[in-house]
PDB file of C-alpha atoms and ligand atoms in Angstrom:
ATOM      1  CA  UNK A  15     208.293 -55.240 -32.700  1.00  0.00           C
ATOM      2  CA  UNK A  16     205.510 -52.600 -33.181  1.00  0.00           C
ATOM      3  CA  UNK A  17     206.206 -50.206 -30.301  1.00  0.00           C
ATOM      4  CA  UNK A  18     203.626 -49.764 -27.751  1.00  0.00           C
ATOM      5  CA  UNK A  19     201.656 -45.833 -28.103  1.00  0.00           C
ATOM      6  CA  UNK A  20     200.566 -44.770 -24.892  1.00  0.00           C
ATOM      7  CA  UNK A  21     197.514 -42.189 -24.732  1.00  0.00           C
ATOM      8  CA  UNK A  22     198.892 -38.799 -22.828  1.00  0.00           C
ATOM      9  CA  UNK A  23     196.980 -37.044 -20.403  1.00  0.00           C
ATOM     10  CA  UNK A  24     197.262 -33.043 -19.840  1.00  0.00           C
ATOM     11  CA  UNK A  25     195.233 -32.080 -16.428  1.00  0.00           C
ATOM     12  CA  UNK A  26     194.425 -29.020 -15.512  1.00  0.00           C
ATOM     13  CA  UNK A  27     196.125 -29.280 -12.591  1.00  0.00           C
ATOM     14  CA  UNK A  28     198.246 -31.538 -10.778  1.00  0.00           C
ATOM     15  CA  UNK A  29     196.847 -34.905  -9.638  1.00  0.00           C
ATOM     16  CA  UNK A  30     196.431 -35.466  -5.770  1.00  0.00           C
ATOM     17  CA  UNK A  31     197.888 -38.816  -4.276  1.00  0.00           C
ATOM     18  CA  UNK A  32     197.859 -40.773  -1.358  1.00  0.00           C
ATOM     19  CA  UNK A  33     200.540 -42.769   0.587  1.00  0.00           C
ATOM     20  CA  UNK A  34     202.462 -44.035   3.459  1.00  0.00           C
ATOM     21  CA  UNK A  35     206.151 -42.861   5.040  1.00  0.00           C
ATOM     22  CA  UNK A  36     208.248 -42.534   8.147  1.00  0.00           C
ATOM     23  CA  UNK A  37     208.905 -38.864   9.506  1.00  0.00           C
ATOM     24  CA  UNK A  38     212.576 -38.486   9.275  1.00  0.00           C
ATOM     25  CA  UNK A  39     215.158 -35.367  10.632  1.00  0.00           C
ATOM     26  CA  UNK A  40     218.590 -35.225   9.497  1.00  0.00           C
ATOM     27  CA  UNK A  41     221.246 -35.561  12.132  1.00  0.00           C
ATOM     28  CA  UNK A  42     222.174 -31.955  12.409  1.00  0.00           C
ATOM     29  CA  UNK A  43     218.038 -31.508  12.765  1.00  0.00           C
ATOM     30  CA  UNK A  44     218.685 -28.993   9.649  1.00  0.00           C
ATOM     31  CA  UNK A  45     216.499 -31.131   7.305  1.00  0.00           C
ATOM     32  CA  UNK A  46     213.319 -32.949   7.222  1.00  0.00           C
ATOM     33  CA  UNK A  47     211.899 -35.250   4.785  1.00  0.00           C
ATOM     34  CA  UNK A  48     210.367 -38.892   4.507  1.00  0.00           C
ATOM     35  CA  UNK A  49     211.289 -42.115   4.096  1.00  0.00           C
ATOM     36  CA  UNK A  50     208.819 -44.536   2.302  1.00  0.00           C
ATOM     37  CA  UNK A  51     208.029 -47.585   3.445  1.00  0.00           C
ATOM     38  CA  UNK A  52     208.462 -50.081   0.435  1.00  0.00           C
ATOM     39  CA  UNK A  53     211.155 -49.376  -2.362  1.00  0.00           C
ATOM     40  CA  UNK A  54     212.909 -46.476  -1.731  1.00  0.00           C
ATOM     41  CA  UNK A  55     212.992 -46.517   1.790  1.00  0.00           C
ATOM     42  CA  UNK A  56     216.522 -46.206   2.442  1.00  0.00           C
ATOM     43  CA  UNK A  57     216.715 -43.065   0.658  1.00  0.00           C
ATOM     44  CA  UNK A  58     214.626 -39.910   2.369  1.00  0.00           C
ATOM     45  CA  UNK A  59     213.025 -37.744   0.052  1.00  0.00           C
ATOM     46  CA  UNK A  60     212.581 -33.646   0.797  1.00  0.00           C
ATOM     47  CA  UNK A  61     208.790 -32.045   1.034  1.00  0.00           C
ATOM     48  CA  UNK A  62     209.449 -31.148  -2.556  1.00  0.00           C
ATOM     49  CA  UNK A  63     211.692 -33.782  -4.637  1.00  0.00           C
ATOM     50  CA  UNK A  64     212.603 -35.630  -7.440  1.00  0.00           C
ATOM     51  CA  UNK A  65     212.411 -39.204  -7.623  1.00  0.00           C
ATOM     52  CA  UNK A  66     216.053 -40.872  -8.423  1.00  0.00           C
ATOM     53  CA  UNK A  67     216.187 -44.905  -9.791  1.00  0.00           C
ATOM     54  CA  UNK A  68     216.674 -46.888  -6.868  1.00  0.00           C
ATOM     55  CA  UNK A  69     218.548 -49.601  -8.687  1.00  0.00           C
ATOM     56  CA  UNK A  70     221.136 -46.478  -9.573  1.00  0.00           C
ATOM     57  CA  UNK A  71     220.052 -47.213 -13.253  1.00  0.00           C
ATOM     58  CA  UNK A  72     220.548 -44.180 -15.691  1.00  0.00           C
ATOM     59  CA  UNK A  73     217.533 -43.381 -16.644  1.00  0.00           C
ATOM     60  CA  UNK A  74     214.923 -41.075 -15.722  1.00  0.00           C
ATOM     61  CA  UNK A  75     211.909 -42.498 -13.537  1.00  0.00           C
ATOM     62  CA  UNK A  76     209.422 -43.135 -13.938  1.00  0.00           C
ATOM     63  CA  UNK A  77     210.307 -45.704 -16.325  1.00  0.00           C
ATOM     64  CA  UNK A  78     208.559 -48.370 -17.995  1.00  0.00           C
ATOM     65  CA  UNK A  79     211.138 -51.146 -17.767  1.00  0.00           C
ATOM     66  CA  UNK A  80     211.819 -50.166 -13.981  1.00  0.00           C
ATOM     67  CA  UNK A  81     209.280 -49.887 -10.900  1.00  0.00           C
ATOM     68  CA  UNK A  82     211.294 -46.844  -9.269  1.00  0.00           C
ATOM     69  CA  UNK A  83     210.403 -43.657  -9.272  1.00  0.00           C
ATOM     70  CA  UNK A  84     207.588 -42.107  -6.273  1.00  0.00           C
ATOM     71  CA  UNK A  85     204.190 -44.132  -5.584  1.00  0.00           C
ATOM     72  CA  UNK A  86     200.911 -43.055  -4.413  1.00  0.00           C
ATOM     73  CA  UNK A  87     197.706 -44.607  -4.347  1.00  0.00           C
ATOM     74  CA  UNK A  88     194.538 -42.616  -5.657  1.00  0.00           C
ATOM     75  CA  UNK A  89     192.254 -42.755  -2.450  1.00  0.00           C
ATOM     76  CA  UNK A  90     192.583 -42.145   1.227  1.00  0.00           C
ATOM     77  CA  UNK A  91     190.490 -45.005   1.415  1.00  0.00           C
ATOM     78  CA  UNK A  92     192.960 -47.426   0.259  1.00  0.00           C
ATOM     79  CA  UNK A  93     195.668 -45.981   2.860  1.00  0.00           C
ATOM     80  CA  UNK A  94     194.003 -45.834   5.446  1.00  0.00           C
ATOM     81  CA  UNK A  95     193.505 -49.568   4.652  1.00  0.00           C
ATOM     82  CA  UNK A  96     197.625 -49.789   4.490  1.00  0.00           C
ATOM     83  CA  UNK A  97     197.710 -48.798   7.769  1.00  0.00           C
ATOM     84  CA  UNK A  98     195.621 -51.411   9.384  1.00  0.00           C
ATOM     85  CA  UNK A  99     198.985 -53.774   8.703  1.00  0.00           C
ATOM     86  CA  UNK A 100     200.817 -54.020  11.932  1.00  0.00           C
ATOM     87  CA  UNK A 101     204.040 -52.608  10.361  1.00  0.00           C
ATOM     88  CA  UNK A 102     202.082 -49.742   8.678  1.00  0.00           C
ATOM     89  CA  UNK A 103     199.895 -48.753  12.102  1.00  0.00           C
ATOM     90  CA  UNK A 104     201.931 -45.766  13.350  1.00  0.00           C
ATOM     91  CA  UNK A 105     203.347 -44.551   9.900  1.00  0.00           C
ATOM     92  CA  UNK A 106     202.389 -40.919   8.851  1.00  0.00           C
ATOM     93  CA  UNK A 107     199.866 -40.456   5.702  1.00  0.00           C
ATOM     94  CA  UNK A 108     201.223 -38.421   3.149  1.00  0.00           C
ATOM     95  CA  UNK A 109     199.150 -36.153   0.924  1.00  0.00           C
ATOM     96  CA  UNK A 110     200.987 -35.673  -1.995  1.00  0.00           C
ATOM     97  CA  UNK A 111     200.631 -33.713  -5.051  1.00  0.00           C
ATOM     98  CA  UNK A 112     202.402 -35.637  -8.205  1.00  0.00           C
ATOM     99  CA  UNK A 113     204.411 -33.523 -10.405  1.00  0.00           C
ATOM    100  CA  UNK A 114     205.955 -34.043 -13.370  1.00  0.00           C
ATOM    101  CA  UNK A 115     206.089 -37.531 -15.845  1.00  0.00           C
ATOM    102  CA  UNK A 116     203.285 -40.065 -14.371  1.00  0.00           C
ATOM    103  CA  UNK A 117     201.967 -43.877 -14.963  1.00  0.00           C
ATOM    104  CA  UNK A 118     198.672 -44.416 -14.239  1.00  0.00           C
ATOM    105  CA  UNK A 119     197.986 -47.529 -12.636  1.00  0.00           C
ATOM    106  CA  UNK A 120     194.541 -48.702 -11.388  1.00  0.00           C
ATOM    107  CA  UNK A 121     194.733 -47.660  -7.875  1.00  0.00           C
ATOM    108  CA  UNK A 122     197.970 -45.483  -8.032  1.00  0.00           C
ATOM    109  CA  UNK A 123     200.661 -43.573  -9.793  1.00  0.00           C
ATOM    110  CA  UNK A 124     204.045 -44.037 -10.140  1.00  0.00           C
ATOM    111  CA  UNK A 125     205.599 -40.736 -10.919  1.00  0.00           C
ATOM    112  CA  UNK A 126     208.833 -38.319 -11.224  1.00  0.00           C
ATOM    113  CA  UNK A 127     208.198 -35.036  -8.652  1.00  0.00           C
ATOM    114  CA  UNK A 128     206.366 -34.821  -5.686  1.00  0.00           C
ATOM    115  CA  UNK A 129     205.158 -31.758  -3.320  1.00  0.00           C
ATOM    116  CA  UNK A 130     204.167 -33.471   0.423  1.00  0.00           C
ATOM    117  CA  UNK A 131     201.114 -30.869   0.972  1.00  0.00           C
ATOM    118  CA  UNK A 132     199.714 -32.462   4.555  1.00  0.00           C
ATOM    119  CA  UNK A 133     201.279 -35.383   6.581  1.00  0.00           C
ATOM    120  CA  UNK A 134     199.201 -37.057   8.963  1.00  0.00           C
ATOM    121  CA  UNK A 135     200.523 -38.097  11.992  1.00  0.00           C
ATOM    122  CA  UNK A 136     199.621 -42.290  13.321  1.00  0.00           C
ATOM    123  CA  UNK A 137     198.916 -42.758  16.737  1.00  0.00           C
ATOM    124  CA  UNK A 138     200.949 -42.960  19.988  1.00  0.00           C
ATOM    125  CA  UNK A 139     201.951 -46.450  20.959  1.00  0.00           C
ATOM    126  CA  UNK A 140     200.029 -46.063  23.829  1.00  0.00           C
ATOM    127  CA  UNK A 141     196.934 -45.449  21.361  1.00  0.00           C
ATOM    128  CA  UNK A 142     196.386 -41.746  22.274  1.00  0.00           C
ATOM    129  CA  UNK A 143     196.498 -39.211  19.510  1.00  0.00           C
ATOM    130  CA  UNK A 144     200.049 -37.635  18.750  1.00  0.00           C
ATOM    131  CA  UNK A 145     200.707 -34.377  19.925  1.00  0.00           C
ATOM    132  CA  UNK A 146     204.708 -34.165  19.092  1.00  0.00           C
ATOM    133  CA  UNK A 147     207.218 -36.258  17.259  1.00  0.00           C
ATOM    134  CA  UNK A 148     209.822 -38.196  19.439  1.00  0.00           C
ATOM    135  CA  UNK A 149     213.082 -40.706  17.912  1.00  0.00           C
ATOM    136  CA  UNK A 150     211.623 -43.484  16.627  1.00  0.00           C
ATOM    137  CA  UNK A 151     214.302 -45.603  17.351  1.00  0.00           C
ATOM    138  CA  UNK A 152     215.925 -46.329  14.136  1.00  0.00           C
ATOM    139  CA  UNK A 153     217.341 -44.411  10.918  1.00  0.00           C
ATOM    140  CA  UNK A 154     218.677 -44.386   7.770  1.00  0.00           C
ATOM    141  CA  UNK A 155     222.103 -42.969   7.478  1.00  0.00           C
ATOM    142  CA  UNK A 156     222.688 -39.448   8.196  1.00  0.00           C
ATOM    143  CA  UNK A 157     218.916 -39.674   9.330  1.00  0.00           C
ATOM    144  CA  UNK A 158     216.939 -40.310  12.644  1.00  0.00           C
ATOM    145  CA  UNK A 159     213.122 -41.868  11.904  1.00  0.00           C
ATOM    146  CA  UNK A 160     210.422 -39.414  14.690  1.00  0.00           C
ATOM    147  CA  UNK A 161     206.896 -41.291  15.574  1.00  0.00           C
ATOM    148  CA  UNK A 162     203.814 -39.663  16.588  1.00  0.00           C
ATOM    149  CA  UNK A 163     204.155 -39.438  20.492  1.00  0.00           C
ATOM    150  CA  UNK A 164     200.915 -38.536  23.018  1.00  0.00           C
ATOM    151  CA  UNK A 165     202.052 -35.790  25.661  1.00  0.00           C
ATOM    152  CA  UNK A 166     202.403 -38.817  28.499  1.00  0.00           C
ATOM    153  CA  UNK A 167     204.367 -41.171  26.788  1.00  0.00           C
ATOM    154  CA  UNK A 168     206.986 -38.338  25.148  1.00  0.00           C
ATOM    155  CA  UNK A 169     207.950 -37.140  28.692  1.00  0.00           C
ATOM    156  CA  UNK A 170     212.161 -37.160  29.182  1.00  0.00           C
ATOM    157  CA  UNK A 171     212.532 -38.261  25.341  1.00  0.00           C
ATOM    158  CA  UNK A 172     213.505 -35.717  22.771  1.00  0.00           C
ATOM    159  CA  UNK A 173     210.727 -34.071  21.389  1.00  0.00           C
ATOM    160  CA  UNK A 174     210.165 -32.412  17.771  1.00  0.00           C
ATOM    161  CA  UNK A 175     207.006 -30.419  17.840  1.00  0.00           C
ATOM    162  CA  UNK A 176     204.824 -30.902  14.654  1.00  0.00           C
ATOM    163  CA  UNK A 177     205.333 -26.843  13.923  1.00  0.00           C
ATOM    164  CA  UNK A 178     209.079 -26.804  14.270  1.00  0.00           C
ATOM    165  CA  UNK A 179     208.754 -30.092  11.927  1.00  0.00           C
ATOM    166  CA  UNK A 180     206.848 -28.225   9.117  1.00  0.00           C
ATOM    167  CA  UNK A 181     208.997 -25.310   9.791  1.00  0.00           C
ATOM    168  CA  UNK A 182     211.783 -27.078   8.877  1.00  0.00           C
ATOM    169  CA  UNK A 183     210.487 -28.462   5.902  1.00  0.00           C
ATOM    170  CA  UNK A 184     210.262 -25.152   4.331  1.00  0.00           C
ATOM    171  CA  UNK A 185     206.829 -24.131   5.869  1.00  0.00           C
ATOM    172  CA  UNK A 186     204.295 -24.965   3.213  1.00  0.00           C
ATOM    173  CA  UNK A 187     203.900 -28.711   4.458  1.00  0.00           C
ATOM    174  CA  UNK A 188     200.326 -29.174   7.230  1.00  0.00           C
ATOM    175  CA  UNK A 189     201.207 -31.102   9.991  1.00  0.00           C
ATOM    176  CA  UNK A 190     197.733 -33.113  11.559  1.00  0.00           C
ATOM    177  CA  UNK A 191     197.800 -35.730  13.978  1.00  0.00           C
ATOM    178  CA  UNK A 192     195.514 -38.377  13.432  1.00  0.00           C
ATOM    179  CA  UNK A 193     195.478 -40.535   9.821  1.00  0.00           C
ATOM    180  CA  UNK A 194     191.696 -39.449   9.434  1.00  0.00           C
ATOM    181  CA  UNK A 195     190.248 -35.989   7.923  1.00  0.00           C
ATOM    182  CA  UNK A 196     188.631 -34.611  10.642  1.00  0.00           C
ATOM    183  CA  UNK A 197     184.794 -33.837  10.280  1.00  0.00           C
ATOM    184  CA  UNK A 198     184.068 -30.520   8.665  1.00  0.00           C
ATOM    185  CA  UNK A 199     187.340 -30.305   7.238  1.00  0.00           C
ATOM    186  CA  UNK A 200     187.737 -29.074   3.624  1.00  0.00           C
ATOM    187  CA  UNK A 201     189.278 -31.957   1.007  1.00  0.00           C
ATOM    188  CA  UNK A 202     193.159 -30.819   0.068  1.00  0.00           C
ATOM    189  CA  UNK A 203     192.150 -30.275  -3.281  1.00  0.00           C
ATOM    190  CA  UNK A 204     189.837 -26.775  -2.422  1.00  0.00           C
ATOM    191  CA  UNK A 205     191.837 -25.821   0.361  1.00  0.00           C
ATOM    192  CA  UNK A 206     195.037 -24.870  -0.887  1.00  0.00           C
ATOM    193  CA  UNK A 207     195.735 -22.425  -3.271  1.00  0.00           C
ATOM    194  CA  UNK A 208     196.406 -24.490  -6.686  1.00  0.00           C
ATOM    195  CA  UNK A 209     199.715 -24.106  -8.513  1.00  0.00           C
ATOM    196  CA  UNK A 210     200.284 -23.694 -12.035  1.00  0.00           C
ATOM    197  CA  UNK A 211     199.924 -27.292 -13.391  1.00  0.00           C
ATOM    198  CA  UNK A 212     203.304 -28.440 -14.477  1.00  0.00           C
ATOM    199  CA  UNK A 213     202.767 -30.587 -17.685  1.00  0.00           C
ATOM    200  CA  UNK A 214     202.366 -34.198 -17.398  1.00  0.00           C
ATOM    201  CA  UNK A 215     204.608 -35.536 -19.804  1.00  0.00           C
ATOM    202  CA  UNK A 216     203.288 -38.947 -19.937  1.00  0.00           C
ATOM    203  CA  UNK A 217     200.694 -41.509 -18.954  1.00  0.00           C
ATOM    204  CA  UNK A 218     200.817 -45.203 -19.307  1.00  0.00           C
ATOM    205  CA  UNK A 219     197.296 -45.927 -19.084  1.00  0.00           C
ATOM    206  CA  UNK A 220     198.261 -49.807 -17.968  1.00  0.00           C
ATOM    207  CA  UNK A 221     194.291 -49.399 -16.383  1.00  0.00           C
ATOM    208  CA  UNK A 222     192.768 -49.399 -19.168  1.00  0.00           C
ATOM    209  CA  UNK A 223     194.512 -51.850 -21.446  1.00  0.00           C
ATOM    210  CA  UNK A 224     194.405 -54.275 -18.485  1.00  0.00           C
ATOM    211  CA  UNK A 225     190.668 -54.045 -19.074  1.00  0.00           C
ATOM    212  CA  UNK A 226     191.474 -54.735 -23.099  1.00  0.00           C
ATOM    213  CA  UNK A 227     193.144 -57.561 -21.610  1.00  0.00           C
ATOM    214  CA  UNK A 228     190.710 -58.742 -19.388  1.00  0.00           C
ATOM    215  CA  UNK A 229     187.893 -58.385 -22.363  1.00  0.00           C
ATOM    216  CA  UNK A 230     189.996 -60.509 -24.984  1.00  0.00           C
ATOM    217  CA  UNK A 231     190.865 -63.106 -22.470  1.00  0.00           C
ATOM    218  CA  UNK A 232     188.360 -63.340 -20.118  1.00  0.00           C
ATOM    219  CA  UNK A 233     190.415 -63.167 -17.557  1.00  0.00           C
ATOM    220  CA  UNK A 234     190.209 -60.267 -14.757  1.00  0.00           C
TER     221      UNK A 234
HETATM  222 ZN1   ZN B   9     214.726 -47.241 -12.398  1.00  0.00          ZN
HETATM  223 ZN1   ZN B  10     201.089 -42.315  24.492  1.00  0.00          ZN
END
């Protein structure tokens, strides 16, 4: 079988992703990180990490045989859209830098390294904006899962403030409550100082032969 060539992509700098996750704080509140809310989940990842097959396979991800590795989704637009799902409302929006190998998909990556730049905080159950992270509720072992709390409705529970959150998490990571930009404010990309780009090794540009496909066949 003719093996597949896929066209490689070298950016200037890093590409910028989107996506959803649960706040997490490690039992002995020495660590924080994430944990995503589709594959993956049950395994927090750090502010800056690498992704690790989910399946325990031994390979490196991303892979093309194998959907682990970390996922984003191009636009805020389309997570924001995530979060009008019931399950999704109160999750935190990530805004990610992707480092290291990448597949391009359509409307997202799929990808080996990723720096969480800015988190953005969901609402308070109550509705009211977040002002501090409070237990969730649940966890994932060795891990307890915070929400977005208003100032009411985290009275007598224990409280993480969003500071002492990024603190922890190393100090580079922007803590905002609220999934929206807020008016005025600049987009991530100009804001921050930009890091050397780190190569991207490869890029499956699926996109663009699913549009060969769709032209042969006729079918979208
Ligand atoms: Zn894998
Ligand atoms: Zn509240």
């Amino acid at each position: 079988m003719r093996r597949l060539r896929l066209p490689h992509e070298r950016p200037a700098e890093p590409p910028r992703g989107y996506k959803l996750a649960h706040p997490v704080v490690s039992h002995d509140d020495g660590r924080i990180g994430f944990a995503g809310v589709s594959i993956g989940g049950a395994l927090p990842y750090g502010v800056l990490d690498e992704a690790r097959c989910v399946y325990g396979r031994r390979h490196r991800s991303p892979a093309l045989r194998c959907d682990c590795g970390f996922h984003c989704l191009h636009t805020l637009s389309d997570t924001l859209a995530m979060t009008c799902a019931g399950a999704h409302r109160r999750a935190t929006l990530l805004e990610v830098t992707v480092l290291g190998a990448y597949i391009r998909f359509e409307r997202g990556m799929r990808y080996a390294r990723q720096r969480v730049r800015v988190a953005r905080v969901g609402p308070c159950g109550c509705g009211l904006p977040p002002e501090v992270f409070v237990d969730a509720g649940w966890g994932r072992t060795g891990w307890r899962a915070l929400t977005g709390a208003c100032g009411s409705c985290a009275v007598g529970r224990g409280q993480l403030s969003f500071a002492e959150f990024a603190r922890v998490g190393g100090g580079r990571l922007r803590v905002v409550a609220g999934h929206r930009r807020e008016v005025g404010e600049e987009p991530a990309s100009r804001a921050v100082p930009r890091p050397a780009a780190e190569p991207a090794l490869m890029q499956a540009r699926l996109d663009r032969l699913q549009g060969r496909w769709a032209r042969l066949t006729g079918e979208p």
